[in-house]
Amino acid sequence: MALPHTQGLAEAPDGLDPATVDAAILGDREAFESLVHYYGPALHRYARRMLADEGDILEVVQDTFVAAWRRLDSFRGESSMQTWLFAICSRKIVDSYRIKRAQPIDDKLLDPLVPSPEAGPFDATSNSAFLEALEEALGELPYRQRAAWTLREVEMLTFVQIGKILRLTPDSVRGHHHRARANLSERMTRWR
């Protein structure tokens, strides 16, 4: 039986067993460790798109889980655990920006795949150059546009989820995402 505050979590699209969330909320360290292993890679990918320094990225993700552990009793299940953790992570990233200005770095998720034997040197070079240009263009976007684009296009979250993470309305998130796509489209014209 699910805890009252997580009622309906079983239908959550993030795929984590609701019993694990319930156990973590009740203070089960092993269950919380399962949350860390399940959500850690996605939070790390998101932080990598938003911050430049690997040390800052790791600190933000760690701070996210420390804050989540301390506030698990405040999780009411109004959103998915994934959305709740991304919201905490987003606030930790903003805190990090207050300390210093960051530049985005390459993301392993966007690294080119190992070229097939049929692919020539031109394909490998142009793919690498495209990813460098995309990374540079993302780095020029304002924070909210970059966050909306990354959470939508890389993490495949809905506008409602992103709105909860960034504390914006879904329509506002749509606007930031639309502007991000328009700005990226303009900056990436030569790659069409």
XYZ file of C-alpha atoms in Angstrom:
192
model
C 0.000 0.000 0.000
C 1.366 3.398 -1.000
C 1.731 6.183 1.503
C -1.101 8.748 1.260
C 1.194 11.447 -0.061
C 2.401 9.250 -2.927
C -1.010 7.885 -3.863
C -1.167 7.502 -7.636
C 2.590 7.510 -8.062
C 2.362 4.036 -9.633
C 1.060 5.727 -12.763
C 4.056 8.079 -12.839
C 5.882 7.919 -16.179
C 9.343 7.888 -14.633
C 9.227 4.119 -14.083
C 10.465 3.875 -10.484
C 8.714 1.432 -8.174
C 6.444 3.463 -5.837
C 7.344 1.137 -2.956
C 10.964 2.252 -3.268
C 9.908 5.916 -3.038
C 7.690 5.131 -0.045
C 10.507 3.262 1.708
C 12.935 6.135 1.076
C 10.437 8.629 2.479
C 10.189 6.492 5.601
C 13.974 6.736 6.025
C 15.176 3.512 4.401
C 18.750 4.298 3.328
C 18.911 1.424 0.836
C 15.743 2.662 -0.854
C 17.170 6.172 -1.004
C 20.374 4.750 -2.482
C 18.178 3.177 -5.176
C 16.798 6.664 -5.916
C 20.348 7.985 -6.209
C 21.348 5.245 -8.643
C 18.133 5.585 -10.641
C 18.028 9.391 -10.972
C 21.709 10.268 -10.568
C 22.712 9.856 -14.233
C 19.858 12.076 -15.504
C 20.614 14.769 -12.923
C 24.287 14.591 -13.873
C 23.455 14.968 -17.593
C 21.273 17.984 -16.819
C 23.914 19.597 -14.610
C 26.565 19.003 -17.319
C 24.475 20.953 -19.818
C 24.135 23.829 -17.366
C 27.576 24.050 -15.703
C 31.148 24.045 -16.957
C 33.268 22.594 -14.200
C 33.058 18.858 -13.448
C 33.648 19.624 -9.773
C 30.666 22.006 -9.757
C 28.547 19.414 -11.557
C 29.339 16.700 -9.032
C 28.780 19.120 -6.156
C 25.385 20.184 -7.499
C 24.240 16.576 -7.950
C 25.508 15.631 -4.500
C 23.877 18.712 -2.939
C 20.655 17.773 -4.721
C 20.578 14.348 -3.105
C 21.618 15.680 0.315
C 18.796 18.245 0.165
C 16.362 15.574 -1.049
C 17.331 13.234 1.799
C 16.802 16.013 4.329
C 13.457 17.001 2.817
C 12.028 13.623 1.833
C 9.311 14.081 4.434
C 8.134 17.130 2.458
C 7.652 15.127 -0.761
C 3.876 15.005 -1.172
C 3.650 13.221 -4.499
C 2.092 16.228 -6.276
C 4.690 15.608 -8.971
C 6.839 12.605 -9.782
C 10.015 11.943 -7.813
C 11.912 12.729 -11.017
C 10.333 16.175 -11.323
C 10.880 16.890 -7.617
C 14.595 15.981 -7.852
C 15.077 18.008 -11.053
C 13.495 21.005 -9.303
C 15.951 20.709 -6.419
C 18.829 20.283 -8.875
C 17.715 23.330 -10.845
C 17.783 25.459 -7.678
C 21.251 24.122 -6.819
C 22.447 25.068 -10.313
C 21.097 28.608 -9.854
C 22.914 28.755 -6.511
C 26.093 27.703 -8.293
C 25.629 30.509 -10.856
C 25.458 32.989 -8.015
C 28.935 31.933 -6.975
C 30.522 32.114 -10.425
C 29.645 32.297 -14.085
C 29.827 28.886 -15.759
C 30.344 27.733 -19.339
C 28.787 24.517 -20.683
C 31.022 21.590 -21.551
C 30.726 18.604 -23.846
C 28.142 16.045 -22.873
C 28.903 12.347 -23.371
C 25.284 11.901 -24.382
C 25.883 13.969 -27.503
C 29.251 12.427 -28.339
C 29.288 10.887 -31.778
C 28.801 7.163 -32.049
C 31.713 5.055 -33.177
C 31.705 5.505 -36.931
C 30.752 2.514 -39.007
C 33.371 1.075 -41.358
C 31.422 2.564 -44.272
C 31.640 6.078 -42.800
C 34.504 8.070 -44.147
C 36.658 10.679 -42.431
C 34.334 13.441 -43.668
C 31.381 11.998 -41.726
C 33.340 11.721 -38.481
C 34.788 15.226 -38.838
C 31.503 16.892 -39.733
C 29.682 15.131 -36.861
C 32.312 16.322 -34.393
C 32.226 19.858 -35.790
C 28.421 19.895 -35.599
C 28.456 18.847 -31.930
C 31.052 21.521 -31.132
C 28.924 24.155 -32.873
C 25.800 22.966 -31.043
C 27.604 23.079 -27.687
C 28.812 26.605 -28.422
C 25.343 27.733 -29.514
C 23.781 26.233 -26.359
C 26.355 28.089 -24.286
C 25.180 31.396 -25.757
C 21.543 30.855 -24.768
C 20.138 32.494 -21.635
C 19.820 30.151 -18.649
C 16.058 29.489 -18.870
C 16.170 28.843 -22.620
C 19.094 26.435 -22.243
C 17.408 24.697 -19.293
C 14.074 24.368 -21.120
C 15.761 23.044 -24.270
C 17.958 20.569 -22.361
C 15.154 19.225 -20.184
C 12.831 18.872 -23.191
C 15.196 17.662 -25.919
C 17.763 15.662 -23.920
C 15.796 14.505 -20.862
C 12.470 14.342 -22.777
C 10.396 15.844 -19.971
C 6.994 17.420 -20.550
C 6.410 21.160 -20.378
C 4.422 20.637 -17.174
C 7.330 18.777 -15.559
C 9.834 21.387 -16.731
C 7.569 24.128 -15.387
C 7.613 22.524 -11.965
C 11.395 22.169 -12.129
C 12.037 25.768 -13.197
C 9.089 27.210 -11.238
C 7.455 28.511 -14.403
C 4.086 27.941 -16.003
C 3.989 25.340 -18.780
C 3.197 28.140 -21.260
C 6.244 30.092 -20.118
C 8.380 26.966 -20.527
C 6.948 26.503 -24.034
C 7.964 30.084 -24.809
C 11.516 29.601 -23.522
C 11.776 26.320 -25.429
C 10.435 27.927 -28.606
C 12.898 30.834 -28.310
C 15.734 28.388 -27.625
C 14.861 26.386 -30.745
C 14.619 29.575 -32.819
C 17.955 30.843 -31.500
C 19.631 27.483 -32.074
C 18.121 27.253 -35.537
C 19.536 30.666 -36.389
C 22.978 29.856 -34.963
C 23.073 26.434 -36.622
C 21.971 27.593 -40.101
C 25.113 26.325 -41.813
C 24.349 22.774 -40.626
C 21.023 22.502 -42.441
